[in-house]
mmCIF file of C-alpha atoms and ligand atoms in Angstrom:
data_model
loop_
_atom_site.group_PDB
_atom_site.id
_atom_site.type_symbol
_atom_site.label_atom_id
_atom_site.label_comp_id
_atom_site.label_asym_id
_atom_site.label_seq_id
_atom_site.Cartn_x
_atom_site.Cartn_y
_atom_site.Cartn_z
ATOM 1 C CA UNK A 209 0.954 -22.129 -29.120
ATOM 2 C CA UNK A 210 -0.613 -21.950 -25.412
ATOM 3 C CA UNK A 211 -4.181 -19.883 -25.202
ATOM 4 C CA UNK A 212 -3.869 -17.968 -22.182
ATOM 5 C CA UNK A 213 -7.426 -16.463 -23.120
ATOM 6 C CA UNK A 214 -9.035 -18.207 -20.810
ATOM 7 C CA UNK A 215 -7.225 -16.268 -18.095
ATOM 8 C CA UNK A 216 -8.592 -13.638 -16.392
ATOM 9 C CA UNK A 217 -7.082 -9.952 -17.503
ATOM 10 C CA UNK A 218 -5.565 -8.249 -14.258
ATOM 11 C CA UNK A 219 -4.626 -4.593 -14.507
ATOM 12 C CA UNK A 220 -2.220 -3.724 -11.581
ATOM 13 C CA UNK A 221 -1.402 0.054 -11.401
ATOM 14 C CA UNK A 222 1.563 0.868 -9.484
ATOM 15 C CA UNK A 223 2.368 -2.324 -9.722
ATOM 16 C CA UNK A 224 6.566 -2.315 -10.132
ATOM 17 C CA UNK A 225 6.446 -0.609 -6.638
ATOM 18 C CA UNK A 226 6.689 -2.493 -3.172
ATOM 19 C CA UNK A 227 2.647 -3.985 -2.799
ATOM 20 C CA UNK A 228 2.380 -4.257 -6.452
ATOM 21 C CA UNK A 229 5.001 -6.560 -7.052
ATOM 22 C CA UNK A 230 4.191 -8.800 -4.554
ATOM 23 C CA UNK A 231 0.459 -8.545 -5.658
ATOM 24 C CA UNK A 232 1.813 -9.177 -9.516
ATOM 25 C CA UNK A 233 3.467 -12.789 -8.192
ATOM 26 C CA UNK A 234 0.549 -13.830 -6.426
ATOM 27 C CA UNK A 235 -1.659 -13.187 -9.417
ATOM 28 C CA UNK A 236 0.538 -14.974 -11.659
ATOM 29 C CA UNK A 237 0.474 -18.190 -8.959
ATOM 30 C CA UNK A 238 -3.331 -18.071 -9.733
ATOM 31 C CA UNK A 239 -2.953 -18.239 -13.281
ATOM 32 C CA UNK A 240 -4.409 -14.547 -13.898
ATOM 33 C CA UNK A 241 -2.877 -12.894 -17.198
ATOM 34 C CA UNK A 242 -1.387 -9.333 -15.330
ATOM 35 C CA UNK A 243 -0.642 -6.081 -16.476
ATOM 36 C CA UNK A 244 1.718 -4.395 -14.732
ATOM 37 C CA UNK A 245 1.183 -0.680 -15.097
ATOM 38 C CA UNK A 246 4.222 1.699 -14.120
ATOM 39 C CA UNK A 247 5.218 5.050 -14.405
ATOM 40 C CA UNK A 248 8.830 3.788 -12.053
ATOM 41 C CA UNK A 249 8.538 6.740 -10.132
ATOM 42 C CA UNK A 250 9.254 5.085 -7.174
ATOM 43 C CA UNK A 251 8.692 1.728 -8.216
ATOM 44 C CA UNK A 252 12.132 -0.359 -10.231
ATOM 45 C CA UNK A 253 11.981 -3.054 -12.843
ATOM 46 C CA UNK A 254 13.977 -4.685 -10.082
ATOM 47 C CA UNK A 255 11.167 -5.565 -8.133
ATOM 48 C CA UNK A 256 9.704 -7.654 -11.176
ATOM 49 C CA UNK A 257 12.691 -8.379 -13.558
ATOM 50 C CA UNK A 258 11.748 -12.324 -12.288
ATOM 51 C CA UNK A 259 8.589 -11.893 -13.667
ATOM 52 C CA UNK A 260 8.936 -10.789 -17.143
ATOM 53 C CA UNK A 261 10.080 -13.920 -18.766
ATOM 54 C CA UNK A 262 6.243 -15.292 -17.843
ATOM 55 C CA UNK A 263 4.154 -15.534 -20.515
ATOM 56 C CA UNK A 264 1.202 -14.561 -18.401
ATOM 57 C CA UNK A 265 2.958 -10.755 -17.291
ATOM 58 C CA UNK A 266 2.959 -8.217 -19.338
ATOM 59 C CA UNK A 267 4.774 -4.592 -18.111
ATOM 60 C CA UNK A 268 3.167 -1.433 -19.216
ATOM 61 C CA UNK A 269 4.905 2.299 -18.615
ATOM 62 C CA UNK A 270 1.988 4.530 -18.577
ATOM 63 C CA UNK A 271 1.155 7.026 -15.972
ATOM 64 C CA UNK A 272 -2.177 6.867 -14.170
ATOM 65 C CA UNK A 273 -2.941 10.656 -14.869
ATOM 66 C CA UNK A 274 -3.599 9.982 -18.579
ATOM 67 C CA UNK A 275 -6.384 7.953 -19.994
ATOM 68 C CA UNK A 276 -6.121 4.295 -20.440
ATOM 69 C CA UNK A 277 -7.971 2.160 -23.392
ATOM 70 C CA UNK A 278 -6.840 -1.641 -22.968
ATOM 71 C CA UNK A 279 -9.325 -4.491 -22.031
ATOM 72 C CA UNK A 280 -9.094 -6.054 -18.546
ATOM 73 C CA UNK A 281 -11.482 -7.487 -16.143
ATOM 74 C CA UNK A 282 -10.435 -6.758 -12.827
ATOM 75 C CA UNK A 283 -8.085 -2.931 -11.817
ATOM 76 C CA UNK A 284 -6.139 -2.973 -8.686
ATOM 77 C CA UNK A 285 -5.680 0.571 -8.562
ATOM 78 C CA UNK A 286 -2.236 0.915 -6.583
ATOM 79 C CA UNK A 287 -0.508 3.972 -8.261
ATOM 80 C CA UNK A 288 0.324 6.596 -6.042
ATOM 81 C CA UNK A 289 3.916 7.517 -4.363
ATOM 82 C CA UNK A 290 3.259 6.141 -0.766
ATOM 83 C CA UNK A 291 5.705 7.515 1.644
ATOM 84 C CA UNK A 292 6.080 11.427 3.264
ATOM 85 C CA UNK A 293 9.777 12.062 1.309
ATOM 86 C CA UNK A 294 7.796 10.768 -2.325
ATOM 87 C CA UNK A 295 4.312 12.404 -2.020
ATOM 88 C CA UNK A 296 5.893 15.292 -0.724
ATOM 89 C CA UNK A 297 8.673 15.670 -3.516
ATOM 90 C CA UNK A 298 5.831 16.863 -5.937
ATOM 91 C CA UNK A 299 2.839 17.390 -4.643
ATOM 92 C CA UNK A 300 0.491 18.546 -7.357
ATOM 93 C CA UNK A 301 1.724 15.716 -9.287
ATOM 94 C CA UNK A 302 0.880 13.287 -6.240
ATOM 95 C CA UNK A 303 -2.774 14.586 -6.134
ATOM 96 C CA UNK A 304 -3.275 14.512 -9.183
ATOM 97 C CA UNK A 305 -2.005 10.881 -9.609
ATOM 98 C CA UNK A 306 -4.969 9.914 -6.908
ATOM 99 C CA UNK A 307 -7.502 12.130 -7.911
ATOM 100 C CA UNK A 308 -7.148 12.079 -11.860
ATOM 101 C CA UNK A 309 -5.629 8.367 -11.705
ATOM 102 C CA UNK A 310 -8.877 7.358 -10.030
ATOM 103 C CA UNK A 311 -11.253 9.170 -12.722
ATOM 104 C CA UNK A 312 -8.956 7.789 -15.399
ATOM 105 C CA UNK A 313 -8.561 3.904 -13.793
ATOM 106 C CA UNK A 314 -12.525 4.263 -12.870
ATOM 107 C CA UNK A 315 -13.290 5.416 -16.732
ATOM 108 C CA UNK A 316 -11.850 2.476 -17.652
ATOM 109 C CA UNK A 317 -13.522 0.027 -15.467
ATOM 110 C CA UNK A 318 -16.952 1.683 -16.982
ATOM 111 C CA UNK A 319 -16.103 1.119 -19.947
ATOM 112 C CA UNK A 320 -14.921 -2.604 -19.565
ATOM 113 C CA UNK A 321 -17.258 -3.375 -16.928
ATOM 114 C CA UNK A 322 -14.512 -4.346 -15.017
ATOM 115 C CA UNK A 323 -14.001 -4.799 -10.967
ATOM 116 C CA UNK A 324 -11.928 -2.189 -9.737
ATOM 117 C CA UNK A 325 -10.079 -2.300 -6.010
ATOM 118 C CA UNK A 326 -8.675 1.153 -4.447
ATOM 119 C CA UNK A 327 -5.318 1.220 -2.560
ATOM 120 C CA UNK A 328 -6.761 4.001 -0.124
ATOM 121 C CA UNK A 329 -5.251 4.614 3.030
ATOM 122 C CA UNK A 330 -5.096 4.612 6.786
ATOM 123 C CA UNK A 331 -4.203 8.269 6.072
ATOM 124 C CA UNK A 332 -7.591 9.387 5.107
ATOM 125 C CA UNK A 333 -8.445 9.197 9.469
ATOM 126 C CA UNK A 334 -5.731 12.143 9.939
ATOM 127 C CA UNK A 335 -4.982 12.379 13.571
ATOM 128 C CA UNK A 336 -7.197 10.542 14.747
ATOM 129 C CA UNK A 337 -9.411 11.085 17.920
ATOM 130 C CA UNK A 338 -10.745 7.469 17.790
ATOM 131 C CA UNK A 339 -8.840 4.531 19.252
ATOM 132 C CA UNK A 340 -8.803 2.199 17.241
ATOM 133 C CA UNK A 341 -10.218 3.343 14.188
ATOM 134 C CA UNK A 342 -13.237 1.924 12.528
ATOM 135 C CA UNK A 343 -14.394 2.727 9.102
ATOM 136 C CA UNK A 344 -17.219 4.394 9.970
ATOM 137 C CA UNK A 345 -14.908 6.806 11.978
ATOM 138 C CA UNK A 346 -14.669 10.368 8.934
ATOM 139 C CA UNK A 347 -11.244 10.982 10.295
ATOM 140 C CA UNK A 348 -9.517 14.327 11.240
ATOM 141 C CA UNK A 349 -7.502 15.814 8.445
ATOM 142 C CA UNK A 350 -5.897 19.283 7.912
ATOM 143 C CA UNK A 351 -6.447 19.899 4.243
ATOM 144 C CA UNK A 352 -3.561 22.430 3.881
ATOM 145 C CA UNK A 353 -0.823 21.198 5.377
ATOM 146 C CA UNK A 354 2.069 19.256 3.852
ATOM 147 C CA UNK A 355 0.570 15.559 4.284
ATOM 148 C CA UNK A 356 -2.665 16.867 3.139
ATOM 149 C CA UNK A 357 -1.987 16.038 -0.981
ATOM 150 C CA UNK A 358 -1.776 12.288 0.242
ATOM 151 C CA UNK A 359 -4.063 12.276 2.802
ATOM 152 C CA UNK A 360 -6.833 14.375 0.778
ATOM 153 C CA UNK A 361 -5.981 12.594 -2.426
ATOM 154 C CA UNK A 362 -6.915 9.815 -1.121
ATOM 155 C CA UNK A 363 -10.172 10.471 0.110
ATOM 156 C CA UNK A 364 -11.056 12.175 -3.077
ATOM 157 C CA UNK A 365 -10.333 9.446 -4.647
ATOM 158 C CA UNK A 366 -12.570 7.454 -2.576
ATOM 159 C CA UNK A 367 -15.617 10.277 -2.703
ATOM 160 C CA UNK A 368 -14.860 9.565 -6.963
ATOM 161 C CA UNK A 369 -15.032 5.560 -6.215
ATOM 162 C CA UNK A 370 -18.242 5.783 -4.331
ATOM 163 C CA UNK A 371 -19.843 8.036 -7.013
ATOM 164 C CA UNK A 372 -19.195 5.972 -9.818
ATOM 165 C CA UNK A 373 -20.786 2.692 -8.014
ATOM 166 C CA UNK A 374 -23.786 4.807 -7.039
ATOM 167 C CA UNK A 375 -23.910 6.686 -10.926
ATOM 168 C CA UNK A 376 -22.848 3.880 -13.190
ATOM 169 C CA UNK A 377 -23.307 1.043 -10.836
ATOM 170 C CA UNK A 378 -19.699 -0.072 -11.028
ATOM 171 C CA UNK A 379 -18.765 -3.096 -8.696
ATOM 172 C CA UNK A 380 -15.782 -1.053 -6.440
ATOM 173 C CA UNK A 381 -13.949 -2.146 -3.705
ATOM 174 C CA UNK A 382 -11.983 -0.289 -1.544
ATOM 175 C CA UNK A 383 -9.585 -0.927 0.868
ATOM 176 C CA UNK A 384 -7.885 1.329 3.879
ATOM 177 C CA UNK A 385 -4.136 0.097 4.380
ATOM 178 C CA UNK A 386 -1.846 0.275 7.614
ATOM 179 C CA UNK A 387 1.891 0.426 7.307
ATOM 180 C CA UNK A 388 2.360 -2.444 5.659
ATOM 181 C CA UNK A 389 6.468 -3.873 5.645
ATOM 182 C CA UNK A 390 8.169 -6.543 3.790
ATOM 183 C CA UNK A 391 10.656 -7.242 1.287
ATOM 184 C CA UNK A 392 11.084 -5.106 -2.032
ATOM 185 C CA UNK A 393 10.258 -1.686 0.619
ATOM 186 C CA UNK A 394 12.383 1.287 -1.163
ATOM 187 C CA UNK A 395 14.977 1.602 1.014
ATOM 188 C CA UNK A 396 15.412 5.387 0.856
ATOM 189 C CA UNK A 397 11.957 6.288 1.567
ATOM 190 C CA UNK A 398 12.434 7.348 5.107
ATOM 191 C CA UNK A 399 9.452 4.522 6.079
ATOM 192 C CA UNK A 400 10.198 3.377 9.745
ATOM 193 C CA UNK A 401 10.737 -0.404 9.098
ATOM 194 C CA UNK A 402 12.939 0.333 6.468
ATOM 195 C CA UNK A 403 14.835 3.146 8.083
ATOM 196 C CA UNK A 404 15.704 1.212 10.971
ATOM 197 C CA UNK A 405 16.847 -2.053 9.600
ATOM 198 C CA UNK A 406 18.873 -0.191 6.973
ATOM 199 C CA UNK A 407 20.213 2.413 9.916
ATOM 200 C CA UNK A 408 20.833 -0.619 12.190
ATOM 201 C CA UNK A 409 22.788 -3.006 9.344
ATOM 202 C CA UNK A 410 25.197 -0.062 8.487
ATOM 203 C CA UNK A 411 25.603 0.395 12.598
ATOM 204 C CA UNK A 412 24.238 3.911 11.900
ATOM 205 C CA UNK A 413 22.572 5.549 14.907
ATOM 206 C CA UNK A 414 18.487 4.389 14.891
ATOM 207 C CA UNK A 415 16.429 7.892 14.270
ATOM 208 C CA UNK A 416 13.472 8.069 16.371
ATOM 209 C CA UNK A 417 11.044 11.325 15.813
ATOM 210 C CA UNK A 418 9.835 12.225 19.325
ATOM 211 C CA UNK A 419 10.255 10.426 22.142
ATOM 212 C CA UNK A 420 9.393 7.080 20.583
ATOM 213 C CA UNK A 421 6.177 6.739 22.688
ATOM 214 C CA UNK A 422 3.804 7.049 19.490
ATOM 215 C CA UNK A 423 2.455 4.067 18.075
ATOM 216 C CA UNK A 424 2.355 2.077 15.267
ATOM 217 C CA UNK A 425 0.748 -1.094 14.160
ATOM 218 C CA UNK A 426 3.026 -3.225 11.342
ATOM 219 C CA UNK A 427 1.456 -5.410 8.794
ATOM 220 C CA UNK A 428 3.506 -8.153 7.014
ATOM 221 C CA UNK A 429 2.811 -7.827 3.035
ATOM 222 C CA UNK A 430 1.815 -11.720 2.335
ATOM 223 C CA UNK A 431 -1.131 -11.093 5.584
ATOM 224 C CA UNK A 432 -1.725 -7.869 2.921
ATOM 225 C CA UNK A 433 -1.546 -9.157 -0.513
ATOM 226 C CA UNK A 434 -4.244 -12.422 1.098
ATOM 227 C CA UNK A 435 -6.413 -9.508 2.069
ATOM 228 C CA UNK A 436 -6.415 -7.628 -1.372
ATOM 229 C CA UNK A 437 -7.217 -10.784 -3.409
ATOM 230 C CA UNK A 438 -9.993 -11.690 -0.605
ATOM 231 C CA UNK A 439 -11.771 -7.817 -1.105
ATOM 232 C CA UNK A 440 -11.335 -8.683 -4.960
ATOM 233 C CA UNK A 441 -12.933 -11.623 -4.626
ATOM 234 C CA UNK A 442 -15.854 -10.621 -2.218
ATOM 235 C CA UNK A 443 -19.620 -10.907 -2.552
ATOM 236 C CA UNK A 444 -20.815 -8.016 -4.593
ATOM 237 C CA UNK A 445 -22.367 -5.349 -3.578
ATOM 238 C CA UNK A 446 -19.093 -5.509 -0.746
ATOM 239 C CA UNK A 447 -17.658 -2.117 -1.299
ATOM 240 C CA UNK A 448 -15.920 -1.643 1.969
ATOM 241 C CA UNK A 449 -13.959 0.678 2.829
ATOM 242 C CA UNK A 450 -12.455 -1.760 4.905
ATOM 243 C CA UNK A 451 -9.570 -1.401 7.127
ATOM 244 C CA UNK A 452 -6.412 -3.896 6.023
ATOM 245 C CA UNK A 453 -3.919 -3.666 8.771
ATOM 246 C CA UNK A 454 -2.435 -5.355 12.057
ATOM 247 C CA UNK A 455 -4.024 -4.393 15.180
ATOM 248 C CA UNK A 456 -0.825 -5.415 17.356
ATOM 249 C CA UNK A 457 0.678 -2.430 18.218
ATOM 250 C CA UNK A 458 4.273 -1.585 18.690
ATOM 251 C CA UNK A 459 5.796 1.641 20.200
ATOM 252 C CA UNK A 460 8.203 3.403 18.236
ATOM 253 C CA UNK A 461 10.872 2.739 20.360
ATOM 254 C CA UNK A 462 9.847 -0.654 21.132
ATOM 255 C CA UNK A 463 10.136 -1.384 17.037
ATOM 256 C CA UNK A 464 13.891 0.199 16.937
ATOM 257 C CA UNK A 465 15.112 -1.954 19.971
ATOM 258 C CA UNK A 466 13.972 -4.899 18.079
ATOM 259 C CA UNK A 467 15.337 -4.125 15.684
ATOM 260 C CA UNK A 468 18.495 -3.473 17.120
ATOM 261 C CA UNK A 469 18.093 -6.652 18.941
ATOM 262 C CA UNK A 470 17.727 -9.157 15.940
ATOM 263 C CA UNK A 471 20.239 -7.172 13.712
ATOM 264 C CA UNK A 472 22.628 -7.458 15.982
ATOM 265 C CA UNK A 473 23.588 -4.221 15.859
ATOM 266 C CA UNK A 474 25.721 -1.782 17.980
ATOM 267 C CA UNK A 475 23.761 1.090 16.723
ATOM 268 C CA UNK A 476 22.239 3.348 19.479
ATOM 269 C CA UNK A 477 19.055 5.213 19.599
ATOM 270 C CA UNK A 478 18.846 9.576 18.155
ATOM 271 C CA UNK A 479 15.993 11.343 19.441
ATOM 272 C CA UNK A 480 15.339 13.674 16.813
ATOM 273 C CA UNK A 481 11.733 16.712 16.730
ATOM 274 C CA UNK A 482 8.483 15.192 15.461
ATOM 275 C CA UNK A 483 7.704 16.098 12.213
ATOM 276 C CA UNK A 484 4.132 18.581 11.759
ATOM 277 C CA UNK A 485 0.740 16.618 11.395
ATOM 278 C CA UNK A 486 2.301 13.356 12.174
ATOM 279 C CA UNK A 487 -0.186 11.002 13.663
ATOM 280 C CA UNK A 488 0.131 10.129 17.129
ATOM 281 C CA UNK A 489 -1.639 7.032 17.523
ATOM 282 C CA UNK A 490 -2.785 4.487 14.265
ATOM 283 C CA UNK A 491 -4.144 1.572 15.194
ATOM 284 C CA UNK A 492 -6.800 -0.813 12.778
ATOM 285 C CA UNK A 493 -10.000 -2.144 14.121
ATOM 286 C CA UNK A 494 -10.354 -4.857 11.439
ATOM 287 C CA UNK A 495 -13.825 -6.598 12.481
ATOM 288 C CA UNK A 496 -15.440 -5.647 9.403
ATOM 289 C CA UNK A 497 -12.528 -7.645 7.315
ATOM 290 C CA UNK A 498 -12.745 -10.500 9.814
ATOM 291 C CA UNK A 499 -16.209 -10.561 9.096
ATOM 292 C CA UNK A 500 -16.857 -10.454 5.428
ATOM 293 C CA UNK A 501 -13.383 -11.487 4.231
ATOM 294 C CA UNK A 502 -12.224 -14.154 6.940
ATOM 295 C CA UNK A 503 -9.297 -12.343 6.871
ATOM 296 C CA UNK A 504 -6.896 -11.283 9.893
ATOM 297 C CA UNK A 505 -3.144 -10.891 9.840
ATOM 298 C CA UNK A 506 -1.196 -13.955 10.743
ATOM 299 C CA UNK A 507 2.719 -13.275 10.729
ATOM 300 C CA UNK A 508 4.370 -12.370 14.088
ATOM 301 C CA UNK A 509 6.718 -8.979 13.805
ATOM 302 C CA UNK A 510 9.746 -11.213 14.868
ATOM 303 C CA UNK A 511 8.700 -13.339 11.776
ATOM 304 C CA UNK A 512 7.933 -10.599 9.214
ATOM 305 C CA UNK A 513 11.302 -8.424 10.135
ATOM 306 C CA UNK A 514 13.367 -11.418 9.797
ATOM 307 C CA UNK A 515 12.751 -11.552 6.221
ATOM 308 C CA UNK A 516 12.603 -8.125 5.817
ATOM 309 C CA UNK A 517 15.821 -7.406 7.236
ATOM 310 C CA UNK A 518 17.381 -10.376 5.039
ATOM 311 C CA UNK A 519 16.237 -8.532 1.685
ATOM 312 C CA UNK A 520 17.581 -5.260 2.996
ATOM 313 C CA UNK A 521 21.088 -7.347 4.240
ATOM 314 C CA UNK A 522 21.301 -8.976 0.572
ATOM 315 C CA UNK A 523 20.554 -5.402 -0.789
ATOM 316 C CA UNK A 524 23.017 -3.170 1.095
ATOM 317 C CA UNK A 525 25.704 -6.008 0.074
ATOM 318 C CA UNK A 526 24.869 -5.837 -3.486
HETATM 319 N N1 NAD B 720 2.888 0.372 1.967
HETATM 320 C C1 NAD B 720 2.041 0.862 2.831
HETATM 321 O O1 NAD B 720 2.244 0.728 4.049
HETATM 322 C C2 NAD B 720 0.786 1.564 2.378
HETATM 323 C C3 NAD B 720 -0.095 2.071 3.353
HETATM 324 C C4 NAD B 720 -1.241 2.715 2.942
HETATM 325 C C5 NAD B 720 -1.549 2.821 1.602
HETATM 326 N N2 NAD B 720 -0.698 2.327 0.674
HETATM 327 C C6 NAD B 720 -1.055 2.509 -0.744
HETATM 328 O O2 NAD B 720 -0.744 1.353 -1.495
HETATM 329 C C7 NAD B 720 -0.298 1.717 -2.790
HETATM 330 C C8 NAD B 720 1.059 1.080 -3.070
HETATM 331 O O3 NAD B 720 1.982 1.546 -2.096
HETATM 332 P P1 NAD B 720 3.486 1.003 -2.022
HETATM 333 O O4 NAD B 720 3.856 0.945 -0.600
HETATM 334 O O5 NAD B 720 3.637 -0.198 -2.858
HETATM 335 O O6 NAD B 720 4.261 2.252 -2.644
HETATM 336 P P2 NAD B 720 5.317 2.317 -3.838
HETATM 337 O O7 NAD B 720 5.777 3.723 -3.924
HETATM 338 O O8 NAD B 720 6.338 1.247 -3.676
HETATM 339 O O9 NAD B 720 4.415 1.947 -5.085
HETATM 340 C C9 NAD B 720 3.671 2.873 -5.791
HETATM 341 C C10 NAD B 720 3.886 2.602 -7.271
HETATM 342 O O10 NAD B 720 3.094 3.522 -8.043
HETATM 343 C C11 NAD B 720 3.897 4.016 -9.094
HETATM 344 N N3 NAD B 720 3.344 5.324 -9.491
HETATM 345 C C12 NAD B 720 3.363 6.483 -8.797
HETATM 346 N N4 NAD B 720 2.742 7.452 -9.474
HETATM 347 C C13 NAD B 720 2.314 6.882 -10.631
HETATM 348 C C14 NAD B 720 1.616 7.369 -11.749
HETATM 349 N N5 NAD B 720 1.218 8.659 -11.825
HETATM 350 N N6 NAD B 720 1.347 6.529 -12.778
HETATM 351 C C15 NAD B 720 1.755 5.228 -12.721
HETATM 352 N N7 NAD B 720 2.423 4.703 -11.674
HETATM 353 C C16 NAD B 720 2.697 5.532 -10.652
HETATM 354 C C17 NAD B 720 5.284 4.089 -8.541
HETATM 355 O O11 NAD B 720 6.292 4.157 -9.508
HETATM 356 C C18 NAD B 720 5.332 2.805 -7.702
HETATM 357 O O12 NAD B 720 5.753 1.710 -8.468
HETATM 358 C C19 NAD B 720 -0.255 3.236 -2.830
HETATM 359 O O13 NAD B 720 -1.430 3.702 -3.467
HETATM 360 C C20 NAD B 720 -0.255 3.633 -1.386
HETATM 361 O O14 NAD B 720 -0.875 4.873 -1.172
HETATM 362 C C21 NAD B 720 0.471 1.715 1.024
#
């Protein structure tokens, strides 16, 4: 019989969903022994089915808002529906999966001593009044509105991260994503990336809120996943938060007539109302991760959406 003692213990919450699958295989490629933590809300065995037969993955259906006692040495904490249509479905449940999932995965990092990493989000700036947004930027949220158990959530959950590294001295990390796209993204979420390749495969008209003029910056989930295991892996005392994105931007519109372009589809564009407290403007500034994690993104849009829109053309046939 193998010993796969030797190998570190990964906990990965949320970890059947979109990021956490991809961060489960490249854990497994470094010879870590993962947990993969689920509750499947929005996450599918799907996304890891390829995995289970390794010896070093182990899947776990627990939900984050209940304690945890197992023994691991490094948490990435990733549970937490991601998209508007998800967090919005139930939104008590969705803060309580940051704000109680963070005191739970947090107890148990006390009490193994273990490293714990933070999926926060790009969401805790709001609407943003500074272009591009730097961490030390406090953001400009509306607590009460309908994005607000996300958005607030979130930043609770960091306020609970920061508290427990300056009352129990536990090593955090914490990380502030940007729309992130790639391969194993639900398709029904109502995400932009997805939306449009899946609107733009079935020939479906492309639905742009607004007039398409608001920006976004994409990030391709391998430039991501590199950037996770870098924070993990950072000098201590390196808390962040630090802002994981792509600084390239991309109008709205510009991103659907891509799209369009390298589907080659015959769909046409549907101006539709902008939904309330949607963000005009998101854009990283990512010097602090250049500086203390090497890290930038490196995969061209053209490059990323080519592989996402195979996934999504092998999915919509299946
Ligand atoms: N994808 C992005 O662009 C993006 C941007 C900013 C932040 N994030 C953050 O990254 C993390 C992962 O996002 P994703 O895009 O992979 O979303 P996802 O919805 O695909 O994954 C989230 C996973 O968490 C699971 N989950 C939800 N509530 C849970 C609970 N109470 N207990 C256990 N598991 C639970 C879901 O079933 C799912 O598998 C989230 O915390 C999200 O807020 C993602």
């Amino acid at each position: 019989m193998r010993n796969y003692t030797t190998h570190k213990r990964v906990l990965i919450t949320g970890g059947a969903g979109f990021l956490g699958a991809h961060l489960c295989e490249r854990l497994l490629e470094e010879q870590c022994n993962v947990i993969c933590l689920d509750n499947f809300f929005t996450g599918t065995k799907d996304n890891i089915l390829h995995l289970l037969d390794n010896p070093r993955f182990e899947l776990m259906r627990h939900d984050v808002t209940f304690p945890l006692y197992i023994e691991v040495d490094e948490i990435y904490n990733l549970a937490c529906p991601a998209s508007p249509i998800h967090y919005q479905y139930d939104p008590v449940q969705t803060t309580k999966t940051s704000v109680h999932g963070a005191i739970n995965m947090l107890g148990l990092a006390k009490r193994t001593r273990a490293k714990i990493m933070q999926a926060s989000t790009s969401e805790v700036y709001g609407d943003p009044e500074v272009h591009p947004q730097p961490e030390e930027y406090w953001g400009r949220v509306n607590p009460i509105g309908i994005r607000s158990c996300y958005d607030e959530g979130k930043r609770c959950a960091e306020t609970l991260f920061f508290d427990y590294q300056r009352q129990h001295d536990l090593n955090i990390k914490v990380a502030r994503i940007f729309n992130t796209y790639g391969p194993k993204m639900h398709p029904n979420d109502g995400r932009v990336v997805s939306n449009f390749i899946i609107q733009a495969l079935r020939g479906e008209p492309i639905t742009v809120y607004g007039d398409g003029s608001q920006s976004r910056s994409f990030c391709y989930v391998d430039d991501l996943i590199e950037g996770f295991v870098r924070l993990m892996a950072s000098v201590d005392g390196f808390t962040g938060p630090v802002n994981l994105g792509n600084p390239i931007e991309f109008t709205i519109k510009e991103l659907a007539e891509t799209v369009i372009g390298m589907t080659n589809s015959k769909s046409k564009i549907d101006y539709k109302l902008l939904p309330s407290d949607d963000p005009r403007q998101r854009q990283p500034d990512i010097r602090l991760a250049k500086k203390e994690l090497g890290w930038e993104p490196k995969t061209q849009l053209q490059d990323g959406l080519k592989h996402t829109i195979k996934y999504f053309d092998s999915l919509l046939c299946n």
